[in-house]
Coordinates of C-alpha atoms in Angstrom, one line a residue:
M282 CA 2.5 -1.6 -29.7
T283 CA 2.7 2.2 -29.8
I284 CA 2.8 5.0 -27.3
G285 CA 2.5 8.6 -28.4
G286 CA 2.3 7.5 -32.0
C287 CA 5.7 5.8 -31.7
S288 CA 6.4 2.1 -32.1
L289 CA 8.1 0.8 -28.9
I290 CA 10.0 -1.8 -31.0
E291 CA 11.5 1.0 -33.1
L292 CA 12.3 3.1 -30.1
A293 CA 14.1 0.2 -28.5
N294 CA 16.1 -0.4 -31.7
T295 CA 16.9 3.3 -32.0
Y296 CA 17.8 4.2 -28.5
G297 CA 18.8 0.8 -27.1
T298 CA 17.7 -0.9 -23.9
P299 CA 16.9 -0.7 -21.1
L300 CA 14.8 2.2 -22.1
Y301 CA 12.2 4.3 -20.3
V302 CA 9.5 5.9 -22.4
F303 CA 7.2 8.7 -21.2
D304 CA 4.1 9.9 -23.1
D305 CA 3.7 13.6 -23.1
N306 CA -0.1 13.5 -23.6
T307 CA -0.6 11.1 -20.7
I308 CA 1.3 13.4 -18.4
R309 CA -0.7 16.3 -19.4
E310 CA -4.0 14.4 -19.2
R311 CA -3.2 13.2 -15.7
C312 CA -2.4 16.8 -14.6
K313 CA -5.6 18.1 -16.1
T314 CA -7.6 15.4 -14.4
F315 CA -6.4 16.2 -10.9
I316 CA -6.8 19.9 -11.4
H317 CA -10.3 19.6 -12.7
E318 CA -11.6 16.9 -10.3
F319 CA -10.4 18.8 -7.2
R320 CA -11.0 22.4 -8.3
S321 CA -14.4 21.7 -9.6
R322 CA -15.3 20.6 -6.1
Y323 CA -13.0 22.9 -4.1
P324 CA -11.8 25.9 -6.2
E325 CA -9.0 26.9 -3.7
T326 CA -6.9 23.8 -4.4
H327 CA -3.2 23.8 -5.1
V328 CA -2.0 20.7 -7.0
A329 CA 1.7 20.1 -6.3
Y330 CA 3.4 17.3 -8.2
A331 CA 5.4 15.0 -5.8
S332 CA 8.7 15.2 -7.7
K333 CA 10.3 12.2 -5.8
A334 CA 8.1 10.0 -8.1
F335 CA 10.2 11.1 -11.1
I336 CA 11.8 14.5 -11.7
N337 CA 13.3 15.8 -14.9
Q338 CA 13.7 19.3 -16.2
K339 CA 11.7 18.5 -19.3
L340 CA 8.9 17.0 -17.2
T341 CA 9.0 20.1 -15.0
S342 CA 8.4 22.4 -18.0
I343 CA 5.3 20.3 -18.9
L344 CA 4.0 20.5 -15.3
S345 CA 4.5 24.2 -15.3
E346 CA 2.6 24.6 -18.6
E347 CA -0.2 22.6 -17.1
G348 CA -0.5 24.9 -14.1
M349 CA 0.9 22.5 -11.5
G350 CA 3.1 23.3 -8.5
M351 CA 5.7 20.9 -7.2
D352 CA 6.9 19.5 -3.9
V353 CA 10.5 18.6 -3.5
V354 CA 12.4 16.7 -0.8
S355 CA 16.0 17.8 -1.5
L356 CA 18.1 20.7 -2.7
G357 CA 18.8 18.7 -5.9
E358 CA 15.1 18.4 -6.6
F359 CA 14.6 22.1 -6.0
I360 CA 17.3 23.1 -8.4
A361 CA 16.0 20.7 -11.1
A362 CA 12.5 22.1 -10.7
K363 CA 13.7 25.7 -10.8
Q364 CA 15.9 25.1 -13.8
G365 CA 13.1 23.3 -15.5
G366 CA 11.0 26.5 -15.3
M367 CA 8.9 26.0 -12.2
D368 CA 8.1 29.2 -10.4
P369 CA 9.9 28.9 -7.0
G370 CA 6.9 30.3 -5.3
K371 CA 4.9 27.2 -6.3
I372 CA 7.5 24.8 -4.9
H373 CA 7.2 23.3 -1.4
L374 CA 10.2 21.7 0.4
H375 CA 9.7 18.6 2.4
G376 CA 12.1 16.3 4.2
N377 CA 12.9 15.0 7.7
N378 CA 16.5 16.1 7.7
K379 CA 16.9 19.4 5.8
S380 CA 20.4 20.8 6.3
P381 CA 20.9 24.5 7.2
E382 CA 22.6 24.9 3.8
E383 CA 19.5 23.5 2.0
L384 CA 17.2 25.7 3.9
E385 CA 19.3 28.9 3.3
Y386 CA 19.5 28.1 -0.4
V387 CA 15.8 27.6 -1.0
I388 CA 14.9 30.6 1.2
S389 CA 17.2 32.9 -0.7
N390 CA 15.7 31.6 -3.9
N391 CA 12.1 32.5 -2.9
I392 CA 10.7 29.0 -2.3
G393 CA 6.9 29.1 -1.7
R394 CA 6.5 26.9 1.4
I395 CA 8.7 24.9 3.8
I396 CA 7.0 21.9 5.4
I397 CA 8.5 21.8 8.9
D398 CA 9.2 18.2 10.1
N399 CA 11.0 18.4 13.4
F400 CA 12.2 20.5 16.3
D401 CA 15.8 20.8 15.0
E402 CA 14.4 22.2 11.8
I403 CA 12.5 24.8 13.7
E404 CA 15.7 25.9 15.5
N405 CA 17.6 26.0 12.1
L406 CA 14.8 28.1 10.6
S407 CA 14.8 30.5 13.6
N408 CA 18.6 31.0 13.2
I409 CA 18.3 31.6 9.5
I410 CA 15.5 34.1 9.9
K411 CA 17.6 36.0 12.5
S412 CA 20.9 36.0 10.5
K413 CA 19.3 36.8 7.1
N414 CA 16.6 39.1 8.4
C415 CA 14.1 37.3 6.2
S416 CA 10.7 35.8 6.5
I417 CA 9.3 32.4 5.4
K418 CA 6.0 30.8 4.8
A419 CA 5.6 27.3 6.4
L420 CA 3.3 24.4 7.2
I421 CA 3.8 22.0 10.1
R422 CA 3.8 18.3 9.2
I423 CA 1.8 16.3 11.7
S424 CA 1.3 12.6 12.1
P425 CA -2.4 12.0 12.6
G426 CA -2.1 8.4 13.6
V427 CA -4.1 7.0 10.7
D428 CA -3.3 3.6 9.3
P429 CA -3.7 3.7 5.4
H430 CA -3.3 -0.1 5.1
T431 CA -0.4 -0.1 2.7
H432 CA 3.1 -1.4 2.7
S433 CA 4.9 -0.6 6.0
Y434 CA 7.8 1.1 4.1
I435 CA 5.3 3.6 2.5
S436 CA 3.0 4.2 5.5
T437 CA 3.9 7.6 6.9
G438 CA 1.0 8.9 9.0
I439 CA 1.1 6.5 11.9
L440 CA 2.7 7.2 15.3
D441 CA 5.8 5.1 14.7
S442 CA 7.1 7.2 11.7
K443 CA 10.3 9.2 11.1
F444 CA 8.1 12.0 9.6
G445 CA 6.3 14.8 11.3
F446 CA 5.1 15.7 14.7
A447 CA 2.7 13.3 16.4
I448 CA -0.5 14.7 17.7
E449 CA -0.8 11.8 20.3
T450 CA 2.5 12.6 22.0
G451 CA 1.9 16.4 22.2
D452 CA 4.8 17.1 19.9
A453 CA 2.5 18.6 17.3
E454 CA 1.2 21.2 19.7
K455 CA 4.7 22.0 21.0
A456 CA 5.8 22.6 17.4
I457 CA 2.9 24.9 16.7
K458 CA 3.7 26.9 19.8
K459 CA 7.4 27.2 19.0
C460 CA 6.7 28.3 15.4
L461 CA 4.3 31.0 16.5
E462 CA 6.9 32.4 18.9
I463 CA 9.3 33.1 16.0
D464 CA 9.1 36.5 14.3
G465 CA 9.3 36.1 10.5
L466 CA 8.0 32.6 10.5
D467 CA 4.5 32.8 8.9
L468 CA 2.8 29.5 9.9
L469 CA 0.0 29.1 7.4
G470 CA -1.3 25.7 8.3
I471 CA -0.7 22.0 8.6
H472 CA 0.4 19.1 6.4
C473 CA -0.1 15.4 6.7
H474 CA 0.7 12.5 4.4
I475 CA -0.6 9.1 5.5
G476 CA 1.2 6.9 2.9
S477 CA 1.4 5.8 -0.7
Q478 CA -0.6 3.5 -2.9
I479 CA -3.7 3.9 -0.8
F480 CA -6.6 1.9 -2.2
E481 CA -9.0 2.6 0.7
I482 CA -10.4 6.1 0.6
E483 CA -11.8 6.2 4.2
P484 CA -8.4 6.9 5.8
Y485 CA -8.4 10.3 3.9
N486 CA -11.6 11.2 5.7
D487 CA -10.2 10.2 9.0
A488 CA -6.9 12.1 8.4
M489 CA -8.7 15.3 7.4
D490 CA -11.1 15.2 10.3
I491 CA -8.3 14.7 12.8
S492 CA -6.2 17.4 11.2
V493 CA -8.9 20.0 11.1
N494 CA -10.0 19.3 14.7
F495 CA -6.3 19.6 15.8
A496 CA -6.0 22.9 14.0
V497 CA -9.1 24.2 15.6
N498 CA -7.8 23.2 19.1
M499 CA -4.6 25.1 18.3
A500 CA -6.5 28.1 17.1
N501 CA -8.5 28.1 20.4
R502 CA -5.3 28.0 22.5
Y503 CA -2.8 30.1 20.5
N504 CA -2.8 32.8 17.9
F505 CA -3.0 30.3 15.0
K506 CA -5.3 30.3 12.0
L507 CA -5.7 27.4 9.5
S508 CA -5.2 29.2 6.2
E509 CA -3.8 26.1 4.3
I510 CA -4.1 22.4 4.8
S511 CA -2.3 19.7 2.8
I512 CA -3.5 16.1 2.8
G513 CA -0.4 15.0 0.9
G514 CA -0.7 12.3 -1.8
G515 CA -0.8 8.6 -1.8
F516 CA -3.2 8.2 -4.8
A517 CA -2.9 4.6 -6.0
I518 CA -2.5 3.3 -9.6
A519 CA -3.0 -0.1 -11.1
Y520 CA 0.2 -2.0 -11.7
T521 CA -1.6 -5.3 -12.5
Q522 CA -4.9 -6.3 -13.9
N523 CA -6.1 -7.4 -10.4
E524 CA -5.7 -4.0 -8.9
N525 CA -8.6 -1.5 -9.0
P526 CA -7.7 1.7 -7.4
P527 CA -10.2 4.5 -6.7
S528 CA -10.6 7.1 -9.5
V529 CA -9.3 10.6 -9.2
K530 CA -12.9 11.7 -8.9
E531 CA -13.5 9.3 -5.9
Y532 CA -10.3 10.7 -4.2
A533 CA -11.5 14.2 -4.9
E534 CA -15.0 13.6 -3.5
I535 CA -13.8 12.0 -0.2
I536 CA -11.1 14.6 0.5
T537 CA -13.0 17.8 -0.4
N538 CA -16.2 16.6 1.3
A539 CA -14.2 15.7 4.4
L540 CA -12.6 19.1 4.5
K541 CA -15.9 21.0 4.0
N542 CA -17.7 18.9 6.6
A543 CA -14.9 19.3 9.2
C544 CA -14.8 23.0 8.7
A545 CA -18.6 23.3 8.9
S546 CA -18.7 21.3 12.1
N547 CA -16.1 23.5 13.7
N548 CA -17.6 26.7 12.2
I549 CA -14.3 27.9 10.6
E550 CA -13.5 29.4 7.2
L551 CA -12.5 27.0 4.4
P552 CA -8.7 26.9 4.1
K553 CA -6.7 26.5 0.9
L554 CA -6.4 22.8 0.1
I555 CA -3.1 21.3 -1.1
I556 CA -2.7 17.8 -2.7
E557 CA 0.5 16.1 -3.9
P558 CA 0.0 13.5 -6.6
G559 CA 3.2 12.0 -7.8
R560 CA 2.9 8.3 -8.7
A561 CA -0.6 8.9 -10.0
I562 CA 0.8 11.3 -12.7
A563 CA 4.2 9.7 -13.5
G564 CA 3.4 6.1 -13.1
P565 CA 0.8 5.5 -15.9
S566 CA 2.8 7.9 -18.2
G567 CA 5.9 5.7 -18.5
V568 CA 6.9 2.2 -19.6
A569 CA 10.2 0.3 -19.4
I570 CA 11.6 -1.8 -22.2
Y571 CA 14.1 -4.6 -21.8
R572 CA 15.9 -7.0 -24.1
V573 CA 16.1 -10.7 -23.3
G574 CA 19.5 -12.1 -22.9
S575 CA 20.0 -15.5 -21.3
I576 CA 17.3 -18.1 -20.6
K577 CA 17.5 -20.8 -17.9
D578 CA 14.9 -23.5 -17.7
I579 CA 14.9 -25.6 -14.6
P580 CA 12.5 -28.5 -15.4
N581 CA 9.4 -28.7 -13.1
I582 CA 10.7 -25.8 -11.1
R583 CA 11.0 -22.4 -12.9
K584 CA 12.1 -20.8 -16.2
Y585 CA 14.2 -17.7 -15.7
V586 CA 14.3 -15.1 -18.5
S587 CA 17.1 -12.6 -17.8
V588 CA 16.9 -9.1 -19.2
D589 CA 19.4 -6.3 -19.6
G590 CA 18.1 -4.3 -16.7
G591 CA 16.6 -5.1 -13.3
M592 CA 16.9 -3.9 -9.7
G593 CA 19.4 -1.2 -10.7
D594 CA 16.6 0.7 -12.7
N595 CA 13.6 -0.7 -10.8
I596 CA 14.2 -1.5 -7.2
R597 CA 10.5 -1.7 -6.3
P598 CA 9.9 -5.5 -6.7
A599 CA 13.0 -6.2 -4.5
L600 CA 12.2 -3.4 -2.0
Y601 CA 8.4 -3.6 -1.7
E602 CA 7.6 -6.9 -3.3
S603 CA 5.8 -4.9 -6.0
E604 CA 4.1 -6.7 -8.8
Y605 CA 3.9 -5.7 -12.5
E606 CA 2.5 -7.0 -15.8
A607 CA 4.5 -7.4 -19.0
V608 CA 4.1 -7.9 -22.7
V609 CA 6.5 -9.3 -25.3
L610 CA 6.5 -6.5 -27.9
N611 CA 7.6 -8.5 -30.9
K612 CA 5.1 -11.3 -30.1
I613 CA 2.2 -9.1 -29.1
D614 CA -0.3 -11.2 -31.2
Q615 CA 0.9 -14.5 -30.0
E616 CA -0.9 -16.6 -27.3
N617 CA 0.6 -16.9 -23.8
T618 CA 2.0 -20.4 -23.6
E619 CA 4.5 -20.6 -20.7
I620 CA 5.1 -19.4 -17.2
V621 CA 8.4 -17.5 -16.8
T622 CA 10.1 -15.4 -14.2
I623 CA 11.7 -12.2 -15.5
A624 CA 15.0 -11.8 -13.8
G625 CA 17.4 -8.8 -13.8
K626 CA 21.1 -8.9 -14.6
Y627 CA 22.3 -7.8 -11.2
C628 CA 24.3 -10.1 -8.9
E629 CA 21.5 -10.7 -6.4
S630 CA 19.2 -13.6 -6.1
G631 CA 16.4 -11.1 -5.2
D632 CA 16.8 -9.3 -8.5
I633 CA 13.5 -10.4 -9.9
L634 CA 11.3 -8.0 -11.8
I635 CA 8.2 -10.3 -12.3
K636 CA 7.8 -13.8 -10.8
D637 CA 5.8 -16.4 -12.6
I638 CA 4.1 -14.5 -15.4
N639 CA 2.3 -16.1 -18.3
L640 CA 3.8 -15.0 -21.7
P641 CA 4.3 -16.3 -25.2
H642 CA 7.4 -18.5 -25.8
I643 CA 10.4 -16.4 -25.0
E644 CA 13.6 -16.3 -27.0
K645 CA 16.8 -14.4 -26.9
N646 CA 16.6 -10.8 -28.1
D647 CA 12.8 -10.6 -27.5
L648 CA 11.7 -7.2 -26.2
I649 CA 9.8 -7.1 -23.0
C650 CA 7.7 -4.1 -22.0
I651 CA 6.6 -3.4 -18.4
P652 CA 3.8 -0.7 -18.2
A653 CA 3.2 1.7 -15.3
S654 CA 7.0 2.1 -14.8
G655 CA 7.0 5.9 -14.7
A656 CA 7.2 6.3 -11.0
Y657 CA 9.9 5.4 -8.4
C658 CA 12.1 3.6 -11.0
I659 CA 14.6 6.0 -12.5
P660 CA 14.6 8.2 -9.3
M661 CA 15.6 5.2 -7.2
S662 CA 18.0 3.7 -9.7
S663 CA 21.6 2.9 -8.9
N664 CA 24.9 2.0 -10.4
Y665 CA 25.0 -1.3 -8.5
N666 CA 27.6 -3.7 -10.1
M667 CA 28.8 -0.6 -12.0
N668 CA 26.0 -0.9 -14.4
L669 CA 24.7 2.2 -16.4
K670 CA 21.4 3.9 -15.8
P671 CA 19.0 3.8 -18.7
A672 CA 18.1 6.5 -21.2
V673 CA 14.8 8.2 -20.8
I674 CA 12.8 9.5 -23.8
L675 CA 9.6 11.5 -24.2
V676 CA 7.2 10.8 -27.1
Q677 CA 4.4 12.9 -28.5
D678 CA 2.5 12.7 -31.8
G679 CA 4.8 10.3 -33.4
K680 CA 8.0 12.1 -32.4
S681 CA 10.6 11.2 -29.7
E682 CA 13.3 13.0 -27.9
I683 CA 15.9 12.1 -25.3
I684 CA 15.2 13.8 -21.9
R685 CA 17.9 11.9 -20.0
K686 CA 20.9 10.5 -21.7
R687 CA 22.0 6.9 -21.1
E688 CA 25.0 6.9 -18.8
T689 CA 28.5 6.0 -20.0
Y690 CA 31.2 4.4 -18.1
D691 CA 33.1 7.7 -18.2
D692 CA 30.1 9.2 -16.4
I693 CA 30.2 6.8 -13.5
L694 CA 34.0 6.8 -13.2
S695 CA 34.3 10.6 -13.4
L696 CA 34.0 11.2 -9.7
E697 CA 36.7 8.7 -8.7
V698 CA 40.2 9.9 -7.8
F699 CA 43.0 7.6 -8.9

């Protein structure tokens, strides 16, 4: 099995395991697809990669080359994006608890947009604008009250959410009014993000309709113009053969048509559209490779196959009950003959990567590859049990390069004082 012209078995033997492998061409193709499908229908579209899915300076350089922007949710992500070559003016800062220090830093480094999330943030921005005698461009994050029918942990557009200002409670209107009263705060529009891994496209239509109608109401009451509108991300990918997410084309059609129709109904100019794909770009671009260690067969109950990684590098199965597929790289041509459970090496009973999967007969030192591992694995990784985070490599046209070194024990002990 090869990716980017490189044998995954050879990569595992060269770089060790656990190992995360990203394909340069897939990353670029996914970027091109989003840009084309949206801009061909709605030319004024800004495509900002959601860096929380996976951020790396080398990845940032690729995104920049492909004409992407980025959204970040912390100062660390902003610094990584900037050092990776992303134009700060194409970076948007999100987050429900931005510190004054974070805000001051990104403003002084010419960030493109700040997505305002709460009233405390409005106050902090007002103080910074006064003390620094500066101006900023911003969007207000609203909660439209739309249920995207996804996992509760990644559903963010409902009323009961830590993110954004709810329309239903009146907070969204209060936030608009407060922002418009601050000299130097250029409020360009609104942002909403209803969730992640959204397989149903209709919630996007509902969210857009609600958002535009709200913006029009605000324009009628205050000196507010909807110049930009962000619908966020949430574009789903297939982790298993049973999943069939909408195509990028289908997402683009529902979102752009919804925006055009809502603006036409309200007789307003078309604003700039912002979308934020993250998982949909990084997820299919990366795979994880593990090596089998111990095997435990409990007759008539379950066969556990333990690998050298687990919840420390991929928390998603434990956190979200996420499901994956897997292949045995060195037995790719062999028939599936047994049901096994792929377990991690961490000291938790819940450290299960894949439960009850049909694979060829597994033996010690076999190499197991889990596709679609490019998003929300490395960024959410930890040193639980003092284990090391994996190396990450990028492949292209038969060549490979390390873009994140494997941690050493010196690395994880370096911050301790003894």
